[in-house]
Amino acid sequence: MNLSKASLVVVKHPALTTKFIGGDGLDLSSEVFVSLTLIRNPGREMYVGLSIQFPLCRAEQLESSGFGVSYTTNTGTAEGVELAQRYKIVVKFPREGLTTTVSGVPSDLAIRLPASVRDKCCLLKVNIENVDDIRIDGLGMPRLNSGHECDAWLQGSPVVGNLTLLDILTSPEQRFIVKFKGEVLEKQLKTETWPAPFEYPWGDTHFWDADRFRQQAEENPGGRFLPAWTFATDNDHAAVLTQSLAQDIVWVDDAAKRLSNLRLRAYTAESHDSSAWTCLVVPCDQQFRETFKYACRRLAHCRLSVVFFDEKGNERSIRHAEICENPEILSVMRNHPIAEHELVLRVSPEAKDEDLDEDLDVCLDEVELPEFDIKTFSDRILALQAFKQSSSDWNIVSLKFHIEVEEHERKCDAVNEMLPGSRPSNPSVFGLTVPKKDIYAQLIGSPEDIQHVAERQKLARAVIRGTGFQGIALEQPWPKYKMSGMFPGLPMANFFQFENDVERRAVLERMLPGDRERFSRYLSNRHLGLAMITAGPGFGKTTALAVASYGLVRSVGRVYMSAPTNIACDNAADRLMDVSTDVTRRINGKADTEPLCRRLLVVRGYKWEDEVAAFMSILQCPESINDAVPKHGRHGSPWKLENSIAFWLLRALGSAVVPAVRPDDCSRLHDASRGFQGDKKLENILKLASMDMTWEEYVKAGEVPETRIQSMMRYVLMQADVVCTTPAESSKLPYSKWKLEQACGFTIDEAACMSRPDFYTVWGNTMMPCVMAGDRLLLNVAVRSFHDVTSDGDGVYRNRHGPDARISIMEFLQASGWPIFRLHTQLRMARGLFALSQEVIYPELRAQYGVRCHISLPCHASGRAMEAFMLRKFPDILRPCPEGTLREVFVHCPGSRVRVSPMTKSKSSPDQVRIALRLLDELIRDTQARGTQINPSEIIIIVLHSANVEVVKHQLKRYASLVGKVVVSTVESIQGKERPISVVIFGTNEITGPGFSKEARRLNVAISRHTSFLLLIGDINVTGDFRSGVSTTNAHGRGGGRGGRAGGMDLWKLAGQRFLARNDNGELECQVAQKLRAILILMHRAGRVVTVVGGV
């Protein structure tokens, strides 16, 4: 049992009056709240200590001053993090050598207490044998409350006499007045009766070793550990994060290896199109299903190849494949009804050596023989008859799933580099060198530089532990940093330094007028060079990050930019390039003179082999820009021309397929271009690029060796002001070389869904300047193993650190109390369309709509047309939007069928898809007839379960008005695909329960991708029966359900009600989906629910 009781710290001085620290909570006039804390939960750190909370400025003042607001942990909330109202430090006394004495409050102290609490308090004396073991978490974290008495204490000024706060809290003898019964407290303080101190069972060796990780998991099964928001030691930090990685993948890799060793009988459905993907039917017996029950749900997300064997067991063919979750919708499977125990795979029509993945251990040239035939059947009856006669009439196959173990190993290495004793990640940036013959030898450099880097590493470790800066004192000032006046004197960076105020004003023009100066002040004073930007969807986070990135380049030098996905990297790089172009235009005007300001050279780096392949492909076939990188299987490369290395090299060579080098481009790009143009050895490739020579003529005249081309590409990369890649690419050449030798600062977009290991991969371990942007209420870090268990109902989780793995770098730092800059203006959505999110997801945010949100603007014409169509379609059901706003509509589909994939448990609903597509088809035709036609390309369909993607794409073929025009996406891949009209298909019903939409962050993404209209399709009863218990607040309201007796109930009480639904194993269980239910209740009360049965 934990305990937290209001207390006073009693400070006794030999020559002065005894002083109290605290009083808020004991009816004393004090703004400092002190509580005695006893934490003794199994599974977490146990201690006796104090929680001391000091007042902070109001959030409005913190934001207007440019300081930023702070957050803190609150494990009692679903989010785990909340806005901090106070600055808190936690004093933790060591259990060893701790003695306590409880007695009544002496009369000289009791007389100073209010009469209301005097008889309710006791005196606690604490003696600590080893004061060096006292920990004070949160000490030294940035805060703002200028002029308050306690602010001086926190900066090291005496509290009484010459005693500072640190002296008092680390004294060997301390006294507290506690508002609690003495005899009960005395019993609670007997630490010898407490459980043994908590320790993670993972030891102190954390480098990647699958065998060790496997053994540790087998020897230490159990439930999930509580998420750690602070780490007492560096070893705890490394143990938790490396185990979260290992436990996520090692067991999956083991299952994949076991599965690849199985030889399975399967038949192929006959296809009349030899160039099309066909289907392979693999019966799975009971033993297979039991053995791989949980593994298949994970393996479904992995890349897959099928290996075909002959009857002698020789490998004969390899094909790309993927699990088909809805085989019944495919024409090739029309004559092949599938049983629940059968696995259906879509298989590529032919195997090409260049398509095979690197991790396959066979070469197609050695195994593909012309006489080998894959056995196909035109219908299931023939297939079963053939198998009954002889099993050899079916194919022998094995399934090879490609598990990205190397990615987990890379992340594990990054975590280990944060341990004490690790080499600095980028010594050359600080003027240090590593001996080439012995990379483990002592660094070469001045003692001052070596000491400086060691201090930076020490501070970086303190930051990622989240415990503050107790015991950290800097030996010398940091170059280019000013020192904070706050204890313990953290260095402060200025990310907004410009040579002239003209450029500063020009870049700030990209911010809203009300944000400009406070953003400038925020970036100009960043403790330890850490800055964070947050806001809801559509508030301009990426633009703000681009402005900060521009300032960072001008202030500290070259910058490495990253984001967790390729799409996010594309958006971040494009936005920074856009900001840079806009700034130069504002400064240079239309003058033909030498530019006063030059654009940044922003390189968006992709896989090196894709960059090389794209460059060569464009040279050979200029019209192939959109398909410059060959596909691997069914999945194309994320490579795009804009800002890629190939793009900048083509520009430097004077290629006719890209814009010419501009006068205001980076001077280093001009230098590179002149160097290439003047090199006679490049004469042929220059002519080829400018289309003065054909590819055939170029080959005949003499090709430039590919090694030279790659050298040119690396040279262009080295000229960049900013390089942007995913974390994985940042660890590979040539990007890693640029990062470690050139980068003086870092920026991270979508940081709220970037894992800490990924962040360490990019950022390193030397406390480099960093600006990040994100929203912790959008998608979590993807942790596939989060729900995986060893068997049904035993409570043993595959990944005991799944909750830790989900905590992103930004969420962790935010919870630690680092000041964060918030944006408050919705820029994307029409007025009214953020209201649901505002009330349910972002209640603490003071949001307002920007000028582009007025619904009368041309950009919201499709939203107005959609609203008019829905009112015509449902005139007696749908309530019109309030004047000047647009609002969401929920289409309730009672009785809609939902299919749950037996293997992957993903859900799909052909009924809900059909209703959605019929509505959209009618919308297009109706608005076309009325002259207000909506372009189908303005519509995006979002599904919450991947299996529904197949269903949507299949049914889209029936609608000429929609097919090939409407975008279809899952929640996970939606980023960067925002559209005016968003249609969310839930794909669940009251039997299956809400599925993924129960997860608030995933739901938040789904309902925030639109600009002008949001249409939700599903079963409104997924969180409980709406036909009774929920009503509108207006007695005259119209809605899709009947009013009930609970209309006056509090929203959150109603939304928190439990309901019965089936889990992935088909078992009924009580569930709660508070955010989803709240949204459905609000839409129901607003009269924005319509019902469609069977069709439209």
Short mmCIF file of N, CA and C in Angstrom, two decimals, residues 832-952:
data_model
loop_
_atom_site.label_atom_id
_atom_site.label_comp_id
_atom_site.label_asym_id
_atom_site.label_seq_id
_atom_site.Cartn_x
_atom_site.Cartn_y
_atom_site.Cartn_z
N GLY A 832 -15.72 24.34 -36.77
CA GLY A 832 -16.62 23.32 -36.26
C GLY A 832 -16.08 21.92 -36.32
N LEU A 833 -15.13 21.67 -37.23
CA LEU A 833 -14.66 20.31 -37.43
C LEU A 833 -13.58 19.88 -36.44
N PHE A 834 -13.09 20.82 -35.64
CA PHE A 834 -12.15 20.43 -34.59
C PHE A 834 -12.84 20.34 -33.22
N ALA A 835 -14.13 20.63 -33.20
CA ALA A 835 -14.84 20.71 -31.93
C ALA A 835 -14.85 19.39 -31.17
N LEU A 836 -15.08 18.29 -31.88
CA LEU A 836 -15.07 16.98 -31.22
C LEU A 836 -13.71 16.69 -30.60
N SER A 837 -12.66 16.87 -31.37
CA SER A 837 -11.31 16.63 -30.86
C SER A 837 -11.00 17.56 -29.70
N GLN A 838 -11.44 18.80 -29.81
CA GLN A 838 -11.19 19.78 -28.76
C GLN A 838 -11.79 19.32 -27.43
N GLU A 839 -13.02 18.86 -27.48
CA GLU A 839 -13.71 18.49 -26.25
C GLU A 839 -13.24 17.15 -25.69
N VAL A 840 -12.95 16.19 -26.57
CA VAL A 840 -12.67 14.83 -26.11
C VAL A 840 -11.18 14.55 -25.98
N ILE A 841 -10.39 14.99 -26.94
CA ILE A 841 -8.97 14.63 -26.97
C ILE A 841 -8.09 15.72 -26.40
N TYR A 842 -8.42 17.00 -26.64
CA TYR A 842 -7.56 18.12 -26.25
C TYR A 842 -8.28 19.11 -25.33
N PRO A 843 -8.84 18.67 -24.23
CA PRO A 843 -9.60 19.61 -23.39
C PRO A 843 -8.74 20.71 -22.77
N GLU A 844 -7.42 20.49 -22.64
CA GLU A 844 -6.55 21.49 -22.01
C GLU A 844 -6.07 22.55 -23.00
N LEU A 845 -6.31 22.33 -24.30
CA LEU A 845 -5.78 23.22 -25.32
C LEU A 845 -6.73 24.39 -25.58
N ARG A 846 -6.20 25.60 -25.52
CA ARG A 846 -6.99 26.81 -25.82
C ARG A 846 -6.95 27.06 -27.32
N ALA A 847 -7.75 26.31 -28.07
CA ALA A 847 -7.67 26.35 -29.52
C ALA A 847 -8.57 27.43 -30.11
N GLN A 848 -8.12 27.96 -31.24
CA GLN A 848 -8.92 28.90 -32.01
C GLN A 848 -8.74 28.57 -33.49
N TYR A 849 -9.66 29.05 -34.31
CA TYR A 849 -9.58 28.77 -35.75
C TYR A 849 -8.87 29.93 -36.47
N GLY A 850 -8.08 29.57 -37.48
CA GLY A 850 -7.37 30.56 -38.27
C GLY A 850 -8.27 31.12 -39.38
N VAL A 851 -7.71 32.07 -40.13
CA VAL A 851 -8.50 32.76 -41.16
C VAL A 851 -8.88 31.82 -42.30
N ARG A 852 -8.11 30.77 -42.54
CA ARG A 852 -8.42 29.84 -43.63
C ARG A 852 -9.49 28.82 -43.23
N CYS A 853 -10.03 28.95 -42.05
CA CYS A 853 -11.02 27.98 -41.57
C CYS A 853 -12.45 28.43 -41.80
N HIS A 854 -12.66 29.64 -42.33
CA HIS A 854 -14.02 30.11 -42.61
C HIS A 854 -14.64 29.22 -43.68
N ILE A 855 -15.84 28.73 -43.43
CA ILE A 855 -16.42 27.73 -44.33
C ILE A 855 -16.83 28.33 -45.68
N SER A 856 -16.88 29.66 -45.78
CA SER A 856 -17.27 30.29 -47.04
C SER A 856 -16.14 30.32 -48.05
N LEU A 857 -14.92 29.99 -47.63
CA LEU A 857 -13.77 30.05 -48.53
C LEU A 857 -13.85 28.96 -49.60
N PRO A 858 -13.26 29.21 -50.78
CA PRO A 858 -13.26 28.20 -51.85
C PRO A 858 -12.66 26.86 -51.43
N CYS A 859 -11.67 26.90 -50.53
CA CYS A 859 -11.01 25.65 -50.13
C CYS A 859 -11.95 24.70 -49.38
N HIS A 860 -13.11 25.21 -48.92
CA HIS A 860 -14.06 24.36 -48.20
C HIS A 860 -15.35 24.15 -48.99
N ALA A 861 -15.27 24.37 -50.31
CA ALA A 861 -16.46 24.20 -51.16
C ALA A 861 -16.95 22.76 -51.13
N SER A 862 -16.03 21.80 -51.13
CA SER A 862 -16.46 20.40 -51.13
C SER A 862 -17.16 20.04 -49.83
N GLY A 863 -16.73 20.65 -48.73
CA GLY A 863 -17.39 20.40 -47.45
C GLY A 863 -18.81 20.94 -47.44
N ARG A 864 -18.99 22.14 -48.03
CA ARG A 864 -20.34 22.71 -48.10
C ARG A 864 -21.24 21.86 -48.98
N ALA A 865 -20.67 21.37 -50.09
CA ALA A 865 -21.45 20.52 -51.00
C ALA A 865 -21.81 19.20 -50.33
N MET A 866 -20.90 18.65 -49.58
CA MET A 866 -21.17 17.39 -48.88
C MET A 866 -22.26 17.57 -47.83
N GLU A 867 -22.20 18.65 -47.09
CA GLU A 867 -23.21 18.93 -46.07
C GLU A 867 -24.59 19.09 -46.73
N ALA A 868 -24.65 19.81 -47.83
CA ALA A 868 -25.93 20.01 -48.52
C ALA A 868 -26.47 18.67 -49.03
N PHE A 869 -25.59 17.84 -49.56
CA PHE A 869 -26.01 16.52 -50.04
C PHE A 869 -26.57 15.67 -48.91
N MET A 870 -25.91 15.65 -47.77
CA MET A 870 -26.35 14.82 -46.65
C MET A 870 -27.69 15.32 -46.11
N LEU A 871 -27.93 16.61 -46.10
CA LEU A 871 -29.21 17.16 -45.64
C LEU A 871 -30.33 16.79 -46.62
N ARG A 872 -30.00 16.78 -47.91
CA ARG A 872 -31.02 16.36 -48.88
C ARG A 872 -31.29 14.86 -48.75
N LYS A 873 -30.27 14.12 -48.49
CA LYS A 873 -30.37 12.65 -48.41
C LYS A 873 -31.14 12.22 -47.16
N PHE A 874 -30.92 12.92 -46.06
CA PHE A 874 -31.55 12.55 -44.78
C PHE A 874 -32.26 13.77 -44.19
N PRO A 875 -33.31 14.28 -44.86
CA PRO A 875 -33.92 15.55 -44.44
C PRO A 875 -34.62 15.50 -43.09
N ASP A 876 -35.14 14.36 -42.72
CA ASP A 876 -35.90 14.28 -41.47
C ASP A 876 -35.10 13.69 -40.32
N ILE A 877 -33.84 13.42 -40.58
CA ILE A 877 -33.00 12.78 -39.56
C ILE A 877 -31.84 13.68 -39.14
N LEU A 878 -31.16 14.23 -40.11
CA LEU A 878 -29.93 14.97 -39.85
C LEU A 878 -30.21 16.41 -39.45
N ARG A 879 -29.66 16.84 -38.35
CA ARG A 879 -29.82 18.22 -37.89
C ARG A 879 -28.77 19.10 -38.58
N PRO A 880 -29.16 20.26 -39.13
CA PRO A 880 -28.18 21.14 -39.79
C PRO A 880 -27.10 21.61 -38.81
N CYS A 881 -25.95 21.94 -39.36
CA CYS A 881 -24.84 22.46 -38.55
C CYS A 881 -25.20 23.85 -38.01
N PRO A 882 -24.64 24.22 -36.88
CA PRO A 882 -24.79 25.61 -36.42
C PRO A 882 -24.24 26.57 -37.47
N GLU A 883 -24.81 27.76 -37.50
CA GLU A 883 -24.44 28.77 -38.49
C GLU A 883 -22.93 28.98 -38.52
N GLY A 884 -22.36 29.01 -39.73
CA GLY A 884 -20.94 29.30 -39.90
C GLY A 884 -20.01 28.16 -39.60
N THR A 885 -20.56 26.94 -39.43
CA THR A 885 -19.72 25.78 -39.12
C THR A 885 -20.08 24.60 -40.02
N LEU A 886 -19.17 23.65 -40.08
CA LEU A 886 -19.44 22.34 -40.66
C LEU A 886 -19.18 21.32 -39.58
N ARG A 887 -19.99 20.26 -39.54
CA ARG A 887 -19.81 19.24 -38.51
C ARG A 887 -19.82 17.84 -39.12
N GLU A 888 -19.33 16.88 -38.36
CA GLU A 888 -19.21 15.51 -38.78
C GLU A 888 -20.58 14.83 -38.86
N VAL A 889 -20.62 13.74 -39.61
CA VAL A 889 -21.82 12.90 -39.67
C VAL A 889 -21.41 11.45 -39.43
N PHE A 890 -22.19 10.76 -38.60
CA PHE A 890 -21.98 9.33 -38.38
C PHE A 890 -23.10 8.57 -39.06
N VAL A 891 -22.74 7.62 -39.92
CA VAL A 891 -23.72 6.77 -40.58
C VAL A 891 -23.75 5.44 -39.84
N HIS A 892 -24.85 5.22 -39.14
CA HIS A 892 -25.02 3.99 -38.34
C HIS A 892 -25.52 2.88 -39.25
N CYS A 893 -24.81 1.74 -39.23
CA CYS A 893 -25.13 0.60 -40.10
C CYS A 893 -25.54 -0.60 -39.25
N PRO A 894 -26.74 -0.63 -38.73
CA PRO A 894 -27.14 -1.74 -37.86
C PRO A 894 -27.17 -3.06 -38.62
N GLY A 895 -26.73 -4.11 -37.97
CA GLY A 895 -26.74 -5.43 -38.59
C GLY A 895 -25.65 -5.67 -39.61
N SER A 896 -24.72 -4.73 -39.75
CA SER A 896 -23.65 -4.93 -40.74
C SER A 896 -22.74 -6.07 -40.32
N ARG A 897 -22.40 -6.92 -41.26
CA ARG A 897 -21.56 -8.08 -40.99
C ARG A 897 -20.09 -7.67 -40.89
N VAL A 898 -19.37 -8.36 -40.03
CA VAL A 898 -17.94 -8.13 -39.87
C VAL A 898 -17.23 -9.48 -39.93
N ARG A 899 -16.22 -9.58 -40.76
CA ARG A 899 -15.42 -10.80 -40.85
C ARG A 899 -14.12 -10.59 -40.09
N VAL A 900 -13.76 -11.57 -39.26
CA VAL A 900 -12.51 -11.54 -38.51
C VAL A 900 -11.58 -12.59 -39.11
N SER A 901 -10.43 -12.18 -39.59
CA SER A 901 -9.48 -13.11 -40.20
C SER A 901 -9.04 -14.14 -39.16
N PRO A 902 -9.18 -15.43 -39.46
CA PRO A 902 -8.79 -16.45 -38.48
C PRO A 902 -7.32 -16.38 -38.09
N MET A 903 -6.48 -16.00 -39.04
CA MET A 903 -5.04 -15.98 -38.77
C MET A 903 -4.58 -14.68 -38.12
N THR A 904 -4.95 -13.55 -38.70
CA THR A 904 -4.41 -12.26 -38.25
C THR A 904 -5.33 -11.54 -37.28
N LYS A 905 -6.60 -11.94 -37.21
CA LYS A 905 -7.62 -11.31 -36.37
C LYS A 905 -7.96 -9.89 -36.83
N SER A 906 -7.51 -9.51 -38.01
CA SER A 906 -7.89 -8.22 -38.56
C SER A 906 -9.35 -8.28 -39.01
N LYS A 907 -10.04 -7.14 -38.95
CA LYS A 907 -11.48 -7.11 -39.19
C LYS A 907 -11.81 -6.39 -40.50
N SER A 908 -12.87 -6.85 -41.14
CA SER A 908 -13.35 -6.18 -42.36
C SER A 908 -14.86 -6.29 -42.41
N SER A 909 -15.48 -5.30 -43.05
CA SER A 909 -16.94 -5.29 -43.15
C SER A 909 -17.36 -4.89 -44.55
N PRO A 910 -17.67 -5.88 -45.40
CA PRO A 910 -18.12 -5.54 -46.76
C PRO A 910 -19.40 -4.72 -46.77
N ASP A 911 -20.26 -4.92 -45.76
CA ASP A 911 -21.52 -4.15 -45.71
C ASP A 911 -21.25 -2.66 -45.48
N GLN A 912 -20.40 -2.34 -44.52
CA GLN A 912 -20.09 -0.94 -44.25
C GLN A 912 -19.35 -0.30 -45.43
N VAL A 913 -18.48 -1.09 -46.07
CA VAL A 913 -17.78 -0.57 -47.25
C VAL A 913 -18.77 -0.28 -48.36
N ARG A 914 -19.70 -1.19 -48.59
CA ARG A 914 -20.70 -0.98 -49.65
C ARG A 914 -21.53 0.27 -49.38
N ILE A 915 -21.95 0.46 -48.15
CA ILE A 915 -22.75 1.66 -47.79
C ILE A 915 -21.93 2.92 -48.03
N ALA A 916 -20.65 2.90 -47.64
CA ALA A 916 -19.80 4.07 -47.82
C ALA A 916 -19.62 4.40 -49.30
N LEU A 917 -19.33 3.40 -50.11
CA LEU A 917 -19.06 3.66 -51.52
C LEU A 917 -20.32 4.07 -52.28
N ARG A 918 -21.46 3.49 -51.90
CA ARG A 918 -22.71 3.92 -52.55
C ARG A 918 -23.02 5.37 -52.22
N LEU A 919 -22.79 5.75 -50.99
CA LEU A 919 -23.01 7.16 -50.61
C LEU A 919 -22.09 8.07 -51.41
N LEU A 920 -20.82 7.70 -51.53
CA LEU A 920 -19.87 8.55 -52.24
C LEU A 920 -20.19 8.61 -53.73
N ASP A 921 -20.59 7.48 -54.30
CA ASP A 921 -20.96 7.46 -55.72
C ASP A 921 -22.16 8.37 -55.96
N GLU A 922 -23.15 8.27 -55.09
CA GLU A 922 -24.32 9.13 -55.22
C GLU A 922 -23.95 10.59 -55.02
N LEU A 923 -23.03 10.85 -54.09
CA LEU A 923 -22.56 12.22 -53.86
C LEU A 923 -21.95 12.81 -55.12
N ILE A 924 -21.08 12.06 -55.77
CA ILE A 924 -20.41 12.55 -56.98
C ILE A 924 -21.44 12.84 -58.06
N ARG A 925 -22.36 11.91 -58.28
CA ARG A 925 -23.36 12.09 -59.34
C ARG A 925 -24.33 13.23 -59.01
N ASP A 926 -24.72 13.33 -57.77
CA ASP A 926 -25.67 14.37 -57.36
C ASP A 926 -25.06 15.76 -57.49
N THR A 927 -23.84 15.92 -56.98
CA THR A 927 -23.22 17.25 -57.05
C THR A 927 -22.86 17.62 -58.48
N GLN A 928 -22.55 16.62 -59.31
CA GLN A 928 -22.27 16.91 -60.72
C GLN A 928 -23.52 17.45 -61.41
N ALA A 929 -24.66 16.85 -61.11
CA ALA A 929 -25.92 17.30 -61.72
C ALA A 929 -26.30 18.70 -61.26
N ARG A 930 -25.85 19.08 -60.06
CA ARG A 930 -26.21 20.40 -59.51
C ARG A 930 -25.15 21.46 -59.78
N GLY A 931 -24.07 21.08 -60.46
CA GLY A 931 -23.04 22.06 -60.79
C GLY A 931 -22.10 22.37 -59.65
N THR A 932 -22.15 21.56 -58.61
CA THR A 932 -21.23 21.75 -57.48
C THR A 932 -20.36 20.52 -57.31
N GLN A 933 -19.93 19.95 -58.42
CA GLN A 933 -19.28 18.64 -58.41
C GLN A 933 -18.06 18.60 -57.49
N ILE A 934 -17.98 17.53 -56.75
CA ILE A 934 -16.82 17.25 -55.91
C ILE A 934 -15.87 16.36 -56.69
N ASN A 935 -14.62 16.74 -56.73
CA ASN A 935 -13.61 15.92 -57.39
C ASN A 935 -13.31 14.70 -56.53
N PRO A 936 -13.44 13.48 -57.04
CA PRO A 936 -13.18 12.29 -56.22
C PRO A 936 -11.78 12.26 -55.61
N SER A 937 -10.83 12.94 -56.24
CA SER A 937 -9.48 12.97 -55.68
C SER A 937 -9.40 13.75 -54.37
N GLU A 938 -10.49 14.48 -54.05
CA GLU A 938 -10.56 15.20 -52.79
C GLU A 938 -10.99 14.31 -51.63
N ILE A 939 -11.26 13.04 -51.93
CA ILE A 939 -11.80 12.13 -50.92
C ILE A 939 -10.74 11.10 -50.52
N ILE A 940 -10.64 10.84 -49.24
CA ILE A 940 -9.80 9.75 -48.76
C ILE A 940 -10.64 8.84 -47.87
N ILE A 941 -10.46 7.55 -48.07
CA ILE A 941 -11.14 6.55 -47.25
C ILE A 941 -10.12 5.97 -46.28
N ILE A 942 -10.42 6.06 -44.99
CA ILE A 942 -9.52 5.57 -43.95
C ILE A 942 -10.16 4.36 -43.29
N VAL A 943 -9.41 3.27 -43.19
CA VAL A 943 -9.90 2.08 -42.49
C VAL A 943 -9.03 1.86 -41.26
N LEU A 944 -9.65 1.31 -40.23
CA LEU A 944 -8.90 1.10 -38.99
C LEU A 944 -8.27 -0.28 -38.91
N HIS A 945 -8.68 -1.18 -39.81
CA HIS A 945 -8.11 -2.53 -39.84
C HIS A 945 -7.61 -2.81 -41.25
N SER A 946 -6.41 -3.35 -41.36
CA SER A 946 -5.77 -3.52 -42.66
C SER A 946 -6.58 -4.43 -43.58
N ALA A 947 -7.30 -5.43 -43.03
CA ALA A 947 -8.07 -6.34 -43.86
C ALA A 947 -9.14 -5.60 -44.66
N ASN A 948 -9.60 -4.47 -44.16
CA ASN A 948 -10.65 -3.72 -44.85
C ASN A 948 -10.13 -3.01 -46.09
N VAL A 949 -8.81 -2.83 -46.19
CA VAL A 949 -8.24 -2.19 -47.38
C VAL A 949 -8.55 -3.01 -48.62
N GLU A 950 -8.34 -4.33 -48.51
CA GLU A 950 -8.62 -5.21 -49.64
C GLU A 950 -10.09 -5.11 -50.06
N VAL A 951 -10.97 -5.06 -49.09
CA VAL A 951 -12.40 -5.01 -49.38
C VAL A 951 -12.75 -3.71 -50.09
N VAL A 952 -12.22 -2.60 -49.61
CA VAL A 952 -12.50 -1.30 -50.23
C VAL A 952 -11.99 -1.28 -51.66
#
